[in-house]
Amino acid sequence: LAALVHLAETTRLLKSSGHRCVLIMAGDFNSLADELVYGTTDDFWQCAEVAAVQPPLRRPPAEMPIVNPPVPSLACRSGDDGGVLNLLCETADEGVLRHASGSAEVSCSRAGSSMVIDFVFVGTVACEDGVVTKPLVIAAAEDYTRAAEENFGIYNAIMQWGSDHLPVGAEISAAQSAGMKSKQWCQCL
């Protein structure tokens, strides 16, 4: 939340000075995508993404407190089938930073289970043409499978990638007509 508040304040200043920019927020969010939307409420536990994690996540005992969705909201889903994850950022064009690294091919970014907790989000400020993003699948399918193993996944990931996190990334191209040079960015963890 603090990072989004800071980002909104900074972009508000840029916008009021007539500047435009591409916003990239990326890294280890230490939560599944739907946890950013629902906290650990019943809605979270009913999500297909949560049910698909292997080894299965264990629901806390009933007497344990749940984590409600953040207030104000940090994220939402848009589109069909649960839709694209968006971080809410009031000063960004369209009010959101879109999940740019999401790909069905990326099944694990945190070794030891089949969960993705690392993300690249992209948005713009004062750019009519916006940006085009494409997930960048850096690891091979077998790397994700080996890293997701319950017993030796962390070892496998460290030996292959030097970390217990597998890389995620996105290609990001800004429109030339927005006064920006076309660029490709890759964020790896």
CSV table of C-alpha atoms in Angstrom, one decimal:
chain,number,residue,atom,x,y,z
A,1,LEU,CA,0.0,0.0,0.0
A,2,ALA,CA,2.8,2.4,0.9
A,3,ALA,CA,4.5,1.9,-2.5
A,4,LEU,CA,1.2,2.6,-4.3
A,5,VAL,CA,0.6,5.7,-2.3
A,6,HIS,CA,4.1,7.0,-3.1
A,7,LEU,CA,3.7,6.1,-6.7
A,8,ALA,CA,0.4,8.0,-6.9
A,9,GLU,CA,2.0,11.1,-5.2
A,10,THR,CA,5.0,11.0,-7.6
A,11,THR,CA,2.9,10.6,-10.7
A,12,ARG,CA,0.6,13.3,-9.6
A,13,LEU,CA,3.6,15.7,-9.5
A,14,LEU,CA,4.8,14.5,-12.9
A,15,LYS,CA,1.4,14.9,-14.5
A,16,SER,CA,0.9,18.4,-13.0
A,17,SER,CA,4.2,19.4,-14.6
A,18,GLY,CA,3.2,18.2,-18.0
A,19,HIS,CA,5.3,15.0,-18.0
A,20,ARG,CA,4.3,11.6,-19.1
A,21,CYS,CA,5.8,8.3,-18.2
A,22,VAL,CA,5.4,4.5,-18.1
A,23,LEU,CA,5.0,3.1,-14.6
A,24,ILE,CA,6.5,-0.3,-13.8
A,25,MET,CA,6.0,-1.9,-10.4
A,26,ALA,CA,7.6,-5.3,-10.1
A,27,GLY,CA,8.9,-7.8,-7.6
A,28,ASP,CA,8.1,-10.3,-4.9
A,29,PHE,CA,4.6,-9.4,-3.7
A,30,ASN,CA,4.7,-12.5,-1.3
A,31,SER,CA,1.0,-13.3,-2.0
A,32,LEU,CA,-1.0,-15.0,-4.7
A,33,ALA,CA,-2.8,-12.7,-7.1
A,34,ASP,CA,-6.2,-13.3,-5.5
A,35,GLU,CA,-4.9,-12.6,-2.1
A,36,LEU,CA,-4.3,-9.0,-3.2
A,37,VAL,CA,-8.0,-8.8,-4.1
A,38,TYR,CA,-9.7,-10.9,-1.4
A,39,GLY,CA,-7.3,-11.1,1.5
A,40,THR,CA,-7.8,-14.6,3.0
A,41,THR,CA,-11.6,-14.5,3.1
A,42,ASP,CA,-13.8,-17.3,1.9
A,43,ASP,CA,-13.7,-15.7,-1.6
A,44,PHE,CA,-9.9,-16.3,-1.7
A,45,TRP,CA,-10.2,-19.9,-0.7
A,46,GLN,CA,-12.8,-20.5,-3.5
A,47,CYS,CA,-10.6,-19.1,-6.3
A,48,ALA,CA,-9.4,-21.6,-8.9
A,49,GLU,CA,-5.8,-20.3,-8.6
A,50,VAL,CA,-5.8,-21.1,-4.9
A,51,ALA,CA,-7.3,-24.6,-5.3
A,52,ALA,CA,-4.7,-25.4,-8.0
A,53,VAL,CA,-1.6,-24.8,-5.8
A,54,GLN,CA,0.4,-28.0,-5.2
A,55,PRO,CA,1.1,-29.0,-2.5
A,56,PRO,CA,-2.4,-27.7,-1.5
A,57,LEU,CA,-2.6,-24.7,0.7
A,58,ARG,CA,-4.1,-25.4,4.1
A,59,ARG,CA,-6.9,-23.2,5.3
A,60,PRO,CA,-6.1,-21.9,8.9
A,61,PRO,CA,-8.2,-23.3,11.7
A,62,ALA,CA,-11.6,-21.5,12.2
A,63,GLU,CA,-10.4,-19.8,15.4
A,64,MET,CA,-7.6,-18.0,13.5
A,65,PRO,CA,-8.3,-14.5,12.3
A,66,ILE,CA,-8.8,-14.0,8.5
A,67,VAL,CA,-7.2,-11.2,6.6
A,68,ASN,CA,-9.9,-9.0,5.0
A,69,PRO,CA,-9.4,-7.4,1.6
A,70,PRO,CA,-7.2,-4.3,1.9
A,71,VAL,CA,-9.0,-1.0,2.5
A,72,PRO,CA,-8.6,0.9,0.4
A,73,SER,CA,-8.6,-1.8,-2.3
A,74,LEU,CA,-5.2,-2.6,-3.8
A,75,ALA,CA,-6.2,-4.7,-6.7
A,76,CYS,CA,-9.1,-5.9,-8.8
A,77,ARG,CA,-9.8,-8.3,-11.6
A,78,SER,CA,-11.1,-7.2,-15.0
A,79,GLY,CA,-12.3,-9.2,-18.0
A,80,ASP,CA,-13.6,-12.8,-18.4
A,81,ASP,CA,-12.8,-15.9,-16.4
A,82,GLY,CA,-11.5,-14.0,-13.3
A,83,GLY,CA,-9.8,-11.5,-15.7
A,84,VAL,CA,-6.5,-9.7,-15.6
A,85,LEU,CA,-5.1,-8.7,-12.3
A,86,ASN,CA,-4.8,-4.9,-11.9
A,87,LEU,CA,-3.2,-2.9,-9.2
A,88,LEU,CA,-5.3,0.2,-8.4
A,89,CYS,CA,-3.4,3.5,-8.9
A,90,GLU,CA,-5.6,6.6,-9.1
A,91,THR,CA,-3.1,8.7,-11.0
A,92,ALA,CA,-2.4,6.2,-13.7
A,93,ASP,CA,-4.2,6.3,-17.0
A,94,GLU,CA,-7.3,4.1,-16.6
A,95,GLY,CA,-6.6,4.1,-12.8
A,96,VAL,CA,-4.7,0.8,-12.9
A,97,LEU,CA,-1.4,-0.9,-13.5
A,98,ARG,CA,-2.0,-4.1,-15.4
A,99,HIS,CA,-0.4,-7.4,-14.7
A,100,ALA,CA,2.0,-7.7,-17.6
A,101,SER,CA,4.0,-10.9,-16.6
A,102,GLY,CA,1.0,-13.2,-16.3
A,103,SER,CA,1.2,-16.3,-18.5
A,104,ALA,CA,-0.3,-19.8,-18.3
A,105,GLU,CA,3.2,-21.0,-19.0
A,106,VAL,CA,4.6,-19.5,-15.7
A,107,SER,CA,3.3,-21.9,-13.1
A,108,CYS,CA,5.7,-21.2,-10.3
A,109,SER,CA,7.8,-18.2,-9.2
A,110,ARG,CA,8.3,-19.3,-5.6
A,111,ALA,CA,10.0,-22.7,-5.4
A,112,GLY,CA,8.6,-25.5,-3.3
A,113,SER,CA,5.0,-25.1,-4.6
A,114,SER,CA,3.1,-24.3,-7.7
A,115,MET,CA,2.4,-20.7,-6.8
A,116,VAL,CA,3.2,-17.4,-8.5
A,117,ILE,CA,3.9,-14.5,-6.1
A,118,ASP,CA,6.2,-12.4,-8.3
A,119,PHE,CA,4.6,-9.9,-10.7
A,120,VAL,CA,5.4,-7.1,-13.2
A,121,PHE,CA,2.6,-4.5,-13.3
A,122,VAL,CA,2.6,-1.7,-16.0
A,123,GLY,CA,0.6,1.5,-16.5
A,124,THR,CA,1.0,4.9,-18.0
A,125,VAL,CA,0.6,8.6,-17.0
A,126,ALA,CA,-0.7,11.0,-19.6
A,127,CYS,CA,0.0,8.6,-22.5
A,128,GLU,CA,-3.0,8.5,-24.9
A,129,ASP,CA,-1.6,5.5,-26.8
A,130,GLY,CA,-0.5,3.6,-23.7
A,131,VAL,CA,1.8,0.7,-23.9
A,132,VAL,CA,1.7,-2.8,-25.3
A,133,THR,CA,2.9,-5.6,-23.0
A,134,LYS,CA,3.7,-9.2,-23.5
A,135,PRO,CA,4.6,-11.7,-20.8
A,136,LEU,CA,8.2,-12.9,-21.1
A,137,VAL,CA,8.5,-16.5,-20.2
A,138,ILE,CA,12.2,-16.8,-19.2
A,139,ALA,CA,12.4,-20.3,-17.7
A,140,ALA,CA,11.6,-23.6,-19.6
A,141,ALA,CA,8.5,-25.6,-18.7
A,142,GLU,CA,10.6,-28.3,-17.0
A,143,ASP,CA,12.3,-25.6,-14.8
A,144,TYR,CA,8.9,-24.5,-13.4
A,145,THR,CA,7.9,-28.2,-12.8
A,146,ARG,CA,11.2,-29.0,-11.0
A,147,ALA,CA,11.0,-25.8,-8.9
A,148,ALA,CA,7.4,-26.6,-7.9
A,149,GLU,CA,8.4,-29.9,-6.3
A,150,GLU,CA,7.5,-30.0,-2.7
A,151,ASN,CA,10.6,-31.7,-1.4
A,152,PHE,CA,13.4,-30.6,-3.6
A,153,GLY,CA,11.9,-27.6,-5.5
A,154,ILE,CA,13.9,-25.0,-3.5
A,155,TYR,CA,17.1,-26.9,-4.1
A,156,ASN,CA,16.3,-27.3,-7.8
A,157,ALA,CA,15.6,-23.6,-8.2
A,158,ILE,CA,18.7,-22.5,-6.4
A,159,MET,CA,20.9,-24.8,-8.4
A,160,GLN,CA,19.3,-23.6,-11.7
A,161,TRP,CA,18.6,-19.9,-11.0
A,162,GLY,CA,20.6,-19.0,-7.9
A,163,SER,CA,17.4,-18.2,-6.0
A,164,ASP,CA,14.3,-19.8,-4.6
A,165,HIS,CA,12.4,-17.5,-6.9
A,166,LEU,CA,12.1,-18.1,-10.6
A,167,PRO,CA,12.2,-15.1,-12.9
A,168,VAL,CA,9.2,-13.4,-14.3
A,169,GLY,CA,9.2,-10.7,-17.0
A,170,ALA,CA,7.4,-8.7,-19.6
A,171,GLU,CA,8.2,-7.0,-22.8
A,172,ILE,CA,6.9,-3.4,-22.7
A,173,SER,CA,6.7,-1.2,-25.7
A,174,ALA,CA,5.7,2.4,-25.5
A,175,ALA,CA,4.1,4.1,-28.5
A,176,GLN,CA,6.3,6.4,-30.5
A,177,SER,CA,3.4,8.8,-30.9
A,178,ALA,CA,3.4,9.3,-27.2
A,179,GLY,CA,6.7,11.0,-27.5
A,180,MET,CA,8.6,8.0,-26.1
A,181,LYS,CA,11.1,5.8,-27.7
A,182,SER,CA,10.0,2.2,-28.1
A,183,LYS,CA,11.7,0.1,-25.4
A,184,GLN,CA,11.7,-3.4,-24.1
A,185,TRP,CA,12.0,-4.0,-20.5
A,186,CYS,CA,12.6,-7.3,-18.7
A,187,GLN,CA,12.3,-7.6,-14.9
A,188,CYS,CA,13.8,-10.8,-13.5
A,189,LEU,CA,13.7,-11.9,-9.9
